[in-house]
PDB file of C-alpha atoms and ligand atoms in Angstrom:
ATOM      1  CA  MET A   1     -18.838 -10.000 -15.343  1.00 81.00           C
ATOM      2  CA  LYS A   2     -18.765 -13.278 -13.457  1.00 89.00           C
ATOM      3  CA  LEU A   3     -15.386 -14.013 -11.932  1.00 94.00           C
ATOM      4  CA  ASN A   4     -14.189 -17.597 -11.910  1.00 95.00           C
ATOM      5  CA  ASN A   5     -10.410 -17.318 -11.724  1.00 97.00           C
ATOM      6  CA  ILE A   6      -8.502 -14.831  -9.602  1.00 98.00           C
ATOM      7  CA  SER A   7      -4.726 -14.579  -9.755  1.00 98.00           C
ATOM      8  CA  ILE A   8      -2.521 -12.915  -7.211  1.00 98.00           C
ATOM      9  CA  ILE A   9       1.059 -12.032  -8.022  1.00 98.00           C
ATOM     10  CA  GLY A  10       3.061 -11.605  -4.836  1.00 98.00           C
ATOM     11  CA  LEU A  11       1.760 -13.550  -1.853  1.00 98.00           C
ATOM     12  CA  GLY A  12       3.016 -11.178   0.855  1.00 97.00           C
ATOM     13  CA  LEU A  13       0.994  -9.321   3.465  1.00 98.00           C
ATOM     14  CA  ILE A  14      -1.464  -7.736   1.024  1.00 98.00           C
ATOM     15  CA  GLY A  15      -1.550 -10.427  -1.676  1.00 98.00           C
ATOM     16  CA  GLY A  16      -1.833 -13.233   0.869  1.00 98.00           C
ATOM     17  CA  SER A  17      -4.513 -11.401   2.846  1.00 98.00           C
ATOM     18  CA  LEU A  18      -6.493 -10.761  -0.355  1.00 98.00           C
ATOM     19  CA  ALA A  19      -6.282 -14.465  -1.206  1.00 98.00           C
ATOM     20  CA  LYS A  20      -7.513 -15.408   2.280  1.00 98.00           C
ATOM     21  CA  ALA A  21     -10.326 -12.849   2.099  1.00 98.00           C
ATOM     22  CA  PHE A  22     -11.476 -13.977  -1.378  1.00 98.00           C
ATOM     23  CA  ARG A  23     -11.354 -17.613  -0.326  1.00 98.00           C
ATOM     24  CA  GLN A  24     -13.435 -16.897   2.767  1.00 97.00           C
ATOM     25  CA  GLU A  25     -15.949 -14.830   0.779  1.00 96.00           C
ATOM     26  CA  ASN A  26     -16.451 -17.314  -2.063  1.00 90.00           C
ATOM     27  CA  LYS A  27     -15.318 -20.913  -1.955  1.00 90.00           C
ATOM     28  CA  ALA A  28     -16.068 -21.348  -5.686  1.00 93.00           C
ATOM     29  CA  PHE A  29     -13.316 -18.991  -6.876  1.00 95.00           C
ATOM     30  CA  LYS A  30     -10.264 -20.632  -8.367  1.00 97.00           C
ATOM     31  CA  ILE A  31      -7.349 -18.722  -6.855  1.00 98.00           C
ATOM     32  CA  PHE A  32      -3.870 -18.898  -8.383  1.00 98.00           C
ATOM     33  CA  ALA A  33      -0.754 -17.233  -7.033  1.00 98.00           C
ATOM     34  CA  VAL A  34       2.705 -16.353  -8.273  1.00 98.00           C
ATOM     35  CA  ASP A  35       5.589 -15.842  -5.880  1.00 98.00           C
ATOM     36  CA  ASN A  36       9.317 -16.489  -5.971  1.00 97.00           C
ATOM     37  CA  CYS A  37       9.035 -17.892  -2.441  1.00 97.00           C
ATOM     38  CA  SER A  38       7.957 -21.517  -2.849  1.00 98.00           C
ATOM     39  CA  GLU A  39       7.506 -21.805   0.903  1.00 97.00           C
ATOM     40  CA  ALA A  40       4.730 -19.177   0.900  1.00 98.00           C
ATOM     41  CA  LEU A  41       2.999 -20.913  -2.021  1.00 98.00           C
ATOM     42  CA  LYS A  42       3.171 -24.291  -0.259  1.00 98.00           C
ATOM     43  CA  LEU A  43       1.731 -22.837   2.934  1.00 98.00           C
ATOM     44  CA  ALA A  44      -1.125 -21.163   1.050  1.00 98.00           C
ATOM     45  CA  GLU A  45      -1.877 -24.374  -0.839  1.00 98.00           C
ATOM     46  CA  ALA A  46      -1.836 -26.352   2.411  1.00 98.00           C
ATOM     47  CA  ASP A  47      -4.180 -23.756   3.996  1.00 95.00           C
ATOM     48  CA  GLY A  48      -6.568 -24.220   1.062  1.00 97.00           C
ATOM     49  CA  VAL A  49      -6.197 -20.477   0.406  1.00 98.00           C
ATOM     50  CA  ILE A  50      -4.931 -20.923  -3.153  1.00 98.00           C
ATOM     51  CA  ASP A  51      -5.647 -23.693  -5.629  1.00 98.00           C
ATOM     52  CA  MET A  52      -2.216 -23.616  -7.199  1.00 98.00           C
ATOM     53  CA  GLY A  53       0.975 -21.621  -6.864  1.00 98.00           C
ATOM     54  CA  PHE A  54       3.656 -20.901  -9.436  1.00 98.00           C
ATOM     55  CA  ASN A  55       7.111 -19.343  -9.361  1.00 98.00           C
ATOM     56  CA  GLU A  56       6.385 -17.413 -12.535  1.00 97.00           C
ATOM     57  CA  CYS A  57       3.453 -16.406 -14.707  1.00 97.00           C
ATOM     58  CA  CYS A  58       2.013 -19.207 -16.873  1.00 97.00           C
ATOM     59  CA  SER A  59      -1.191 -20.116 -18.704  1.00 97.00           C
ATOM     60  CA  GLU A  60      -3.302 -20.338 -15.518  1.00 97.00           C
ATOM     61  CA  ILE A  61      -2.394 -16.708 -14.846  1.00 98.00           C
ATOM     62  CA  TRP A  62      -2.856 -15.492 -18.435  1.00 97.00           C
ATOM     63  CA  ASN A  63      -6.344 -17.054 -18.472  1.00 97.00           C
ATOM     64  CA  SER A  64      -7.511 -15.409 -15.247  1.00 98.00           C
ATOM     65  CA  ASP A  65     -10.522 -13.083 -15.132  1.00 98.00           C
ATOM     66  CA  ILE A  66      -8.779 -10.694 -12.760  1.00 98.00           C
ATOM     67  CA  ILE A  67      -5.174 -10.346 -11.656  1.00 98.00           C
ATOM     68  CA  PHE A  68      -3.964  -8.522  -8.536  1.00 98.00           C
ATOM     69  CA  ILE A  69      -0.311  -7.478  -8.669  1.00 98.00           C
ATOM     70  CA  CYS A  70       0.891  -7.200  -5.068  1.00 98.00           C
ATOM     71  CA  THR A  71       4.647  -6.631  -5.420  1.00 98.00           C
ATOM     72  CA  PRO A  72       6.947  -3.662  -4.794  1.00 96.00           C
ATOM     73  CA  ILE A  73       6.301  -0.861  -7.319  1.00 97.00           C
ATOM     74  CA  ARG A  74       9.175  -1.422  -9.768  1.00 96.00           C
ATOM     75  CA  LYS A  75       8.219  -5.083 -10.085  1.00 97.00           C
ATOM     76  CA  THR A  76       4.554  -4.109 -10.403  1.00 98.00           C
ATOM     77  CA  MET A  77       5.347  -2.176 -13.579  1.00 97.00           C
ATOM     78  CA  GLN A  78       7.396  -5.063 -14.969  1.00 97.00           C
ATOM     79  CA  PHE A  79       4.496  -7.445 -14.357  1.00 98.00           C
ATOM     80  CA  ILE A  80       1.980  -5.078 -15.949  1.00 97.00           C
ATOM     81  CA  SER A  81       3.907  -5.003 -19.214  1.00 95.00           C
ATOM     82  CA  GLN A  82       4.450  -8.774 -19.154  1.00 96.00           C
ATOM     83  CA  LEU A  83       0.746  -9.399 -18.477  1.00 97.00           C
ATOM     84  CA  ALA A  84      -0.409  -6.870 -21.077  1.00 96.00           C
ATOM     85  CA  ASP A  85       1.123  -9.009 -23.815  1.00 94.00           C
ATOM     86  CA  ASN A  86      -0.344 -12.284 -22.602  1.00 96.00           C
ATOM     87  CA  VAL A  87      -3.712 -12.001 -20.821  1.00 97.00           C
ATOM     88  CA  LYS A  88      -7.108 -12.475 -22.469  1.00 96.00           C
ATOM     89  CA  ASP A  89      -8.806  -9.325 -23.791  1.00 96.00           C
ATOM     90  CA  ASP A  90     -11.340  -8.916 -20.988  1.00 96.00           C
ATOM     91  CA  CYS A  91      -8.933  -9.643 -18.125  1.00 98.00           C
ATOM     92  CA  ILE A  92      -8.903  -6.940 -15.465  1.00 98.00           C
ATOM     93  CA  ILE A  93      -5.461  -6.088 -14.110  1.00 98.00           C
ATOM     94  CA  THR A  94      -5.181  -4.234 -10.845  1.00 98.00           C
ATOM     95  CA  ASP A  95      -2.416  -3.515  -8.347  1.00 98.00           C
ATOM     96  CA  VAL A  96      -2.140  -2.581  -4.674  1.00 98.00           C
ATOM     97  CA  ALA A  97       0.838  -0.216  -4.768  1.00 98.00           C
ATOM     98  CA  SER A  98       1.106   2.747  -2.414  1.00 98.00           C
ATOM     99  CA  THR A  99       1.577   5.213  -5.308  1.00 98.00           C
ATOM    100  CA  LYS A 100      -0.668   5.568  -8.308  1.00 98.00           C
ATOM    101  CA  HIS A 101       0.518   8.360 -10.604  1.00 98.00           C
ATOM    102  CA  GLU A 102       3.686   6.707 -11.939  1.00 98.00           C
ATOM    103  CA  ILE A 103       1.980   3.338 -12.470  1.00 98.00           C
ATOM    104  CA  CYS A 104      -1.122   4.766 -14.188  1.00 97.00           C
ATOM    105  CA  ASN A 105       1.078   6.906 -16.455  1.00 97.00           C
ATOM    106  CA  TYR A 106       3.122   3.852 -17.269  1.00 97.00           C
ATOM    107  CA  VAL A 107       0.024   1.882 -18.272  1.00 97.00           C
ATOM    108  CA  ASP A 108      -1.328   4.766 -20.379  1.00 96.00           C
ATOM    109  CA  GLY A 109       2.014   4.884 -22.213  1.00 96.00           C
ATOM    110  CA  LEU A 110       1.971   1.193 -23.186  1.00 96.00           C
ATOM    111  CA  LYS A 111       1.425   0.433 -26.888  1.00 93.00           C
ATOM    112  CA  ASN A 112      -1.308  -2.040 -26.063  1.00 90.00           C
ATOM    113  CA  PRO A 113      -2.634  -0.966 -22.648  1.00 95.00           C
ATOM    114  CA  PRO A 114      -4.571  -3.689 -20.804  1.00 97.00           C
ATOM    115  CA  ILE A 115      -7.771  -3.109 -18.817  1.00 98.00           C
ATOM    116  CA  PHE A 116      -6.141  -1.595 -15.777  1.00 98.00           C
ATOM    117  CA  ILE A 117      -7.635  -0.259 -12.573  1.00 98.00           C
ATOM    118  CA  GLY A 118      -5.070   1.056 -10.109  1.00 98.00           C
ATOM    119  CA  GLY A 119      -5.792   0.084  -6.526  1.00 98.00           C
ATOM    120  CA  HIS A 120      -4.510   0.983  -3.099  1.00 98.00           C
ATOM    121  CA  PRO A 121      -6.030  -0.594   0.000  1.00 98.00           C
ATOM    122  CA  MET A 122      -5.630   1.736   2.960  1.00 98.00           C
ATOM    123  CA  ALA A 123      -4.806  -1.231   5.149  1.00 97.00           C
ATOM    124  CA  GLY A 124      -1.737  -3.052   6.294  1.00 95.00           C
ATOM    125  CA  THR A 125       0.648  -3.390   9.160  1.00 96.00           C
ATOM    126  CA  GLU A 126       4.383  -2.978   9.626  1.00 96.00           C
ATOM    127  CA  LYS A 127       4.744  -6.736   9.107  1.00 97.00           C
ATOM    128  CA  SER A 128       5.338  -8.420   5.777  1.00 96.00           C
ATOM    129  CA  GLY A 129       5.144 -11.898   4.288  1.00 96.00           C
ATOM    130  CA  TYR A 130       2.510 -14.619   4.013  1.00 97.00           C
ATOM    131  CA  LEU A 131       2.925 -15.658   7.657  1.00 97.00           C
ATOM    132  CA  ASN A 132       1.511 -12.298   8.750  1.00 98.00           C
ATOM    133  CA  THR A 133      -1.561 -12.345   6.498  1.00 98.00           C
ATOM    134  CA  PHE A 134      -5.155 -12.349   7.730  1.00 98.00           C
ATOM    135  CA  SER A 135      -8.515 -12.550   5.975  1.00 98.00           C
ATOM    136  CA  HIS A 136     -10.157  -9.575   7.719  1.00 98.00           C
ATOM    137  CA  LEU A 137      -7.407  -7.055   6.847  1.00 98.00           C
ATOM    138  CA  PHE A 138      -9.713  -5.177   4.457  1.00 98.00           C
ATOM    139  CA  GLN A 139     -12.829  -5.056   6.641  1.00 98.00           C
ATOM    140  CA  ASN A 140     -14.013  -1.412   6.747  1.00 98.00           C
ATOM    141  CA  ALA A 141     -10.834  -0.227   5.012  1.00 98.00           C
ATOM    142  CA  TYR A 142     -11.034   2.414   2.301  1.00 98.00           C
ATOM    143  CA  TYR A 143      -9.700   1.035  -0.966  1.00 98.00           C
ATOM    144  CA  VAL A 144      -8.654   3.668  -3.510  1.00 98.00           C
ATOM    145  CA  LEU A 145      -9.320   2.883  -7.172  1.00 98.00           C
ATOM    146  CA  THR A 146      -7.846   4.779 -10.128  1.00 98.00           C
ATOM    147  CA  PRO A 147      -9.421   3.377 -13.319  1.00 97.00           C
ATOM    148  CA  SER A 148      -7.457   3.895 -16.522  1.00 96.00           C
ATOM    149  CA  LYS A 149      -9.075   4.897 -19.831  1.00 93.00           C
ATOM    150  CA  THR A 150      -9.242   1.255 -20.872  1.00 94.00           C
ATOM    151  CA  ALA A 151     -11.398   0.264 -17.892  1.00 97.00           C
ATOM    152  CA  SER A 152     -15.123   0.142 -18.703  1.00 96.00           C
ATOM    153  CA  LYS A 153     -17.857   0.867 -16.159  1.00 97.00           C
ATOM    154  CA  ALA A 154     -18.579  -2.859 -16.131  1.00 97.00           C
ATOM    155  CA  ALA A 155     -14.962  -3.731 -15.290  1.00 98.00           C
ATOM    156  CA  LEU A 156     -14.934  -1.148 -12.523  1.00 98.00           C
ATOM    157  CA  GLY A 157     -18.228  -2.512 -11.182  1.00 98.00           C
ATOM    158  CA  THR A 158     -16.802  -6.042 -11.143  1.00 98.00           C
ATOM    159  CA  LEU A 159     -13.777  -4.998  -9.094  1.00 98.00           C
ATOM    160  CA  GLU A 160     -15.880  -2.841  -6.768  1.00 98.00           C
ATOM    161  CA  ALA A 161     -18.269  -5.733  -6.084  1.00 97.00           C
ATOM    162  CA  LEU A 162     -15.354  -8.075  -5.371  1.00 98.00           C
ATOM    163  CA  LEU A 163     -13.844  -5.593  -2.902  1.00 98.00           C
ATOM    164  CA  THR A 164     -17.139  -4.799  -1.227  1.00 98.00           C
ATOM    165  CA  GLY A 165     -17.568  -8.551  -0.765  1.00 97.00           C
ATOM    166  CA  ILE A 166     -14.465  -8.679   1.425  1.00 98.00           C
ATOM    167  CA  GLY A 167     -15.605  -5.700   3.511  1.00 98.00           C
ATOM    168  CA  ALA A 168     -13.558  -2.954   1.834  1.00 98.00           C
ATOM    169  CA  ILE A 169     -14.941   0.468   0.897  1.00 98.00           C
ATOM    170  CA  PRO A 170     -13.945   1.338  -2.692  1.00 98.00           C
ATOM    171  CA  ILE A 171     -13.397   5.035  -3.405  1.00 98.00           C
ATOM    172  CA  ILE A 172     -12.389   6.562  -6.744  1.00 98.00           C
ATOM    173  CA  VAL A 173      -9.649   9.193  -6.568  1.00 98.00           C
ATOM    174  CA  SER A 174      -7.429  10.619  -9.311  1.00 98.00           C
ATOM    175  CA  PRO A 175      -3.862   9.224  -9.267  1.00 98.00           C
ATOM    176  CA  GLU A 176      -2.423  12.733  -8.699  1.00 98.00           C
ATOM    177  CA  LYS A 177      -4.696  13.531  -5.770  1.00 98.00           C
ATOM    178  CA  HIS A 178      -4.119  10.065  -4.319  1.00 98.00           C
ATOM    179  CA  ASP A 179      -0.352  10.540  -4.331  1.00 98.00           C
ATOM    180  CA  ILE A 180      -0.524  13.912  -2.564  1.00 98.00           C
ATOM    181  CA  VAL A 181      -2.838  12.592   0.153  1.00 98.00           C
ATOM    182  CA  ALA A 182      -0.904   9.324   0.524  1.00 98.00           C
ATOM    183  CA  GLY A 183       2.327  11.351   0.646  1.00 98.00           C
ATOM    184  CA  CYS A 184       0.911  13.339   3.533  1.00 98.00           C
ATOM    185  CA  ILE A 185      -0.714  10.593   5.598  1.00 98.00           C
ATOM    186  CA  SER A 186       1.532   7.649   4.789  1.00 98.00           C
ATOM    187  CA  HIS A 187       4.774   8.222   2.866  1.00 98.00           C
ATOM    188  CA  VAL A 188       6.121  11.204   4.837  1.00 98.00           C
ATOM    189  CA  PRO A 189       5.025   9.671   8.179  1.00 98.00           C
ATOM    190  CA  HIS A 190       7.039   6.541   7.299  1.00 98.00           C
ATOM    191  CA  ILE A 191      10.083   8.732   6.653  1.00 98.00           C
ATOM    192  CA  ILE A 192       9.568  10.633   9.897  1.00 98.00           C
ATOM    193  CA  ALA A 193       9.124   7.407  11.892  1.00 98.00           C
ATOM    194  CA  SER A 194      12.442   6.147  10.553  1.00 98.00           C
ATOM    195  CA  ALA A 195      14.044   9.548  11.194  1.00 98.00           C
ATOM    196  CA  LEU A 196      12.901   9.457  14.828  1.00 96.00           C
ATOM    197  CA  VAL A 197      14.359   5.990  15.267  1.00 95.00           C
ATOM    198  CA  THR A 198      17.592   7.196  13.630  1.00 95.00           C
ATOM    199  CA  LEU A 199      17.685  10.163  16.013  1.00 94.00           C
ATOM    200  CA  ALA A 200      17.303   7.853  19.011  1.00 91.00           C
ATOM    201  CA  LYS A 201      19.842   5.368  17.633  1.00 90.00           C
ATOM    202  CA  ASN A 202      22.456   8.091  17.191  1.00 90.00           C
ATOM    203  CA  GLU A 203      22.285   9.133  20.840  1.00 88.00           C
ATOM    204  CA  ASN A 204      24.828   7.552  23.129  1.00 82.00           C
ATOM    205  CA  ASP A 205      22.336   5.897  25.436  1.00 88.00           C
ATOM    206  CA  SER A 206      20.741   3.627  22.864  1.00 80.00           C
ATOM    207  CA  GLU A 207      20.363   0.712  25.327  1.00 85.00           C
ATOM    208  CA  LEU A 208      18.593   2.920  27.876  1.00 88.00           C
ATOM    209  CA  ILE A 209      16.491   4.420  25.057  1.00 88.00           C
ATOM    210  CA  LYS A 210      15.311   0.941  24.054  1.00 86.00           C
ATOM    211  CA  LEU A 211      14.543   0.087  27.648  1.00 89.00           C
ATOM    212  CA  LEU A 212      12.568   3.225  28.416  1.00 89.00           C
ATOM    213  CA  ALA A 213      10.778   3.774  25.076  1.00 87.00           C
ATOM    214  CA  ALA A 214       7.142   3.526  26.042  1.00 84.00           C
ATOM    215  CA  GLY A 215       3.705   4.193  24.512  1.00 87.00           C
ATOM    216  CA  GLY A 216       4.256   7.421  22.559  1.00 92.00           C
ATOM    217  CA  PHE A 217       7.589   6.499  20.980  1.00 93.00           C
ATOM    218  CA  ARG A 218       6.374   2.999  20.207  1.00 94.00           C
ATOM    219  CA  ASP A 219       3.127   4.320  18.641  1.00 95.00           C
ATOM    220  CA  ILE A 220       4.787   6.912  16.444  1.00 96.00           C
ATOM    221  CA  THR A 221       7.637   4.632  15.307  1.00 97.00           C
ATOM    222  CA  ARG A 222       5.762   1.320  14.800  1.00 97.00           C
ATOM    223  CA  ILE A 223       5.843   1.790  11.030  1.00 97.00           C
ATOM    224  CA  ALA A 224       9.641   2.168  11.051  1.00 98.00           C
ATOM    225  CA  SER A 225       9.627  -1.656  11.273  1.00 97.00           C
ATOM    226  CA  SER A 226       8.134  -1.879   7.754  1.00 97.00           C
ATOM    227  CA  ASN A 227       9.797  -3.553   4.763  1.00 96.00           C
ATOM    228  CA  PRO A 228      12.721  -1.365   3.524  1.00 97.00           C
ATOM    229  CA  THR A 229      12.508  -2.542  -0.114  1.00 96.00           C
ATOM    230  CA  MET A 230       8.857  -1.629  -0.292  1.00 96.00           C
ATOM    231  CA  TRP A 231       9.485   1.838   1.143  1.00 98.00           C
ATOM    232  CA  GLU A 232      12.511   2.523  -1.031  1.00 98.00           C
ATOM    233  CA  ASN A 233      10.220   1.857  -4.020  1.00 97.00           C
ATOM    234  CA  VAL A 234       7.401   4.011  -2.616  1.00 98.00           C
ATOM    235  CA  VAL A 235       9.373   7.149  -1.830  1.00 98.00           C
ATOM    236  CA  LEU A 236      11.197   7.114  -5.181  1.00 98.00           C
ATOM    237  CA  SER A 237       7.913   6.626  -7.030  1.00 98.00           C
ATOM    238  CA  ASN A 238       6.375   9.686  -5.350  1.00 98.00           C
ATOM    239  CA  SER A 239       9.581  11.732  -5.211  1.00 98.00           C
ATOM    240  CA  PRO A 240       8.427  15.276  -6.215  1.00 98.00           C
ATOM    241  CA  VAL A 241       5.396  15.155  -3.907  1.00 98.00           C
ATOM    242  CA  ILE A 242       7.438  13.848  -0.996  1.00 98.00           C
ATOM    243  CA  VAL A 243      10.244  16.381  -1.439  1.00 98.00           C
ATOM    244  CA  GLU A 244       7.700  19.214  -1.394  1.00 98.00           C
ATOM    245  CA  LEU A 245       5.963  17.826   1.700  1.00 98.00           C
ATOM    246  CA  LEU A 246       9.288  17.352   3.470  1.00 98.00           C
ATOM    247  CA  ASP A 247      10.141  21.017   2.729  1.00 98.00           C
ATOM    248  CA  LYS A 248       6.870  22.061   4.358  1.00 98.00           C
ATOM    249  CA  PHE A 249       7.552  19.735   7.263  1.00 98.00           C
ATOM    250  CA  LYS A 250      11.059  21.161   7.784  1.00 98.00           C
ATOM    251  CA  LYS A 251       9.502  24.641   7.908  1.00 98.00           C
ATOM    252  CA  ILE A 252       7.088  23.553  10.654  1.00 98.00           C
ATOM    253  CA  ILE A 253       9.967  22.010  12.630  1.00 98.00           C
ATOM    254  CA  ASP A 254      12.164  25.109  12.147  1.00 98.00           C
ATOM    255  CA  GLU A 255       9.377  27.445  13.297  1.00 98.00           C
ATOM    256  CA  THR A 256       8.726  25.256  16.309  1.00 98.00           C
ATOM    257  CA  ALA A 257      12.429  25.185  17.197  1.00 98.00           C
ATOM    258  CA  ASP A 258      12.557  29.006  16.881  1.00 98.00           C
ATOM    259  CA  ASN A 259       9.516  29.363  19.153  1.00 98.00           C
ATOM    260  CA  ILE A 260      11.065  27.030  21.715  1.00 98.00           C
ATOM    261  CA  SER A 261      14.429  28.776  21.705  1.00 98.00           C
ATOM    262  CA  SER A 262      12.739  32.170  22.122  1.00 98.00           C
ATOM    263  CA  PHE A 263      10.330  30.863  24.802  1.00 98.00           C
ATOM    264  CA  ASN A 264       7.339  31.959  22.751  1.00 98.00           C
ATOM    265  CA  ASN A 265       4.710  30.349  25.032  1.00 98.00           C
ATOM    266  CA  SER A 266       1.617  31.325  23.068  1.00 98.00           C
ATOM    267  CA  GLU A 267       2.931  30.058  19.694  1.00 98.00           C
ATOM    268  CA  ILE A 268       4.059  26.790  21.271  1.00 98.00           C
ATOM    269  CA  TYR A 269       0.644  26.390  22.904  1.00 98.00           C
ATOM    270  CA  ASN A 270      -1.115  27.177  19.585  1.00 98.00           C
ATOM    271  CA  PHE A 271       1.027  24.626  17.743  1.00 98.00           C
ATOM    272  CA  PHE A 272      -0.082  21.812  20.073  1.00 98.00           C
ATOM    273  CA  ASP A 273      -3.652  23.088  20.399  1.00 98.00           C
ATOM    274  CA  LYS A 274      -4.347  23.368  16.643  1.00 98.00           C
ATOM    275  CA  ALA A 275      -2.827  19.963  15.957  1.00 98.00           C
ATOM    276  CA  LYS A 276      -4.896  18.435  18.758  1.00 98.00           C
ATOM    277  CA  SER A 277      -8.156  19.942  17.400  1.00 98.00           C
ATOM    278  CA  PHE A 278      -7.544  18.576  13.900  1.00 97.00           C
ATOM    279  CA  ARG A 279      -6.429  15.152  15.163  1.00 97.00           C
ATOM    280  CA  ASP A 280      -9.423  14.959  17.531  1.00 97.00           C
ATOM    281  CA  SER A 281     -11.754  15.619  14.575  1.00 97.00           C
ATOM    282  CA  PHE A 282     -10.711  12.342  12.822  1.00 95.00           C
ATOM    283  CA  SER A 283     -13.438   9.755  13.200  1.00 82.00           C
TER     284      SER A 283
HETATM  285  N1  LIG B 301       1.597   1.933   7.167  1.00 67.15           N
HETATM  286  C1  LIG B 301       0.434   1.158   7.435  1.00 67.15           C
HETATM  287  C2  LIG B 301       0.506   0.601   8.846  1.00 67.15           C
HETATM  288  O1  LIG B 301       1.389  -0.139   9.185  1.00 67.15           O
HETATM  289  C3  LIG B 301       0.239   0.066   6.442  1.00 67.15           C
HETATM  290  C4  LIG B 301       0.258   0.559   5.032  1.00 67.15           C
HETATM  291  C5  LIG B 301       1.441   0.593   4.322  1.00 67.15           C
HETATM  292  C6  LIG B 301      -0.913   0.974   4.414  1.00 67.15           C
HETATM  293  C7  LIG B 301       1.462   1.072   3.036  1.00 67.15           C
HETATM  294  C8  LIG B 301      -0.899   1.449   3.114  1.00 67.15           C
HETATM  295  C9  LIG B 301       0.304   1.504   2.440  1.00 67.15           C
HETATM  296  O2  LIG B 301       0.355   1.991   1.179  1.00 67.15           O
HETATM  297  O3  LIG B 301      -0.344   0.887   9.609  1.00 67.15           O
END
């Protein structure tokens, strides 16, 4: 399917970066955006990144060939149901949310489900908002796709080609598997980063802590600076998976604390050594 009009709902870090990437890849696309922040829309129009911005969905959006919903998860589901009732029959709707199971279930449960392909770019930073967007965010980034039953091979191929065009690497994963893996490598790490910052904050020497915090602490806690609304939505959307992972994590911490309090040198060494081997094996 030839794409002429692309709409992006939510012109934050991911939506804005997608718009910039699509614009750079193909100047002929008409790109429309919806955001409640008029400032972001004005900036994107002035940059030539979008053709027109709107504060709410309207005919330009309903008539798009493909729509990317790039909002926090609860809003994503609200937009899906609003779009489902209004878009043209062959419009592809996709999202960029960090969880997939709840959203895909939601779409399957709609009376009139649209052509929906769940999406999750494994890319981003701790920053948010249009001012922090950049066109090469998706270069060499894996981009998970979870096609729903309504998505034909042709629709999937159209989205894959669009994503490949901006340098991303599409990969199809089931929503359930996606949420377990994302829970492990993204959702729980965000919780732990915030927990580490909370631990440091609760100590008496918080000024000295800020002064002395160097490489390691800064690396492991960078993502604690992420958008709280987004992460509140993410962890509640993947609640059972995250609770189970946190239980396993607490067990690892408890065992490590036991080994430290009993001066169990070999177990402490093994803990670090096994983690190092696995981490070193990442490409
Ligand atoms: N946490 C990532 C980082 O800052 C960005 C990110 C956030 C990626 C959410 C994916 C995601 O679902 O490096």
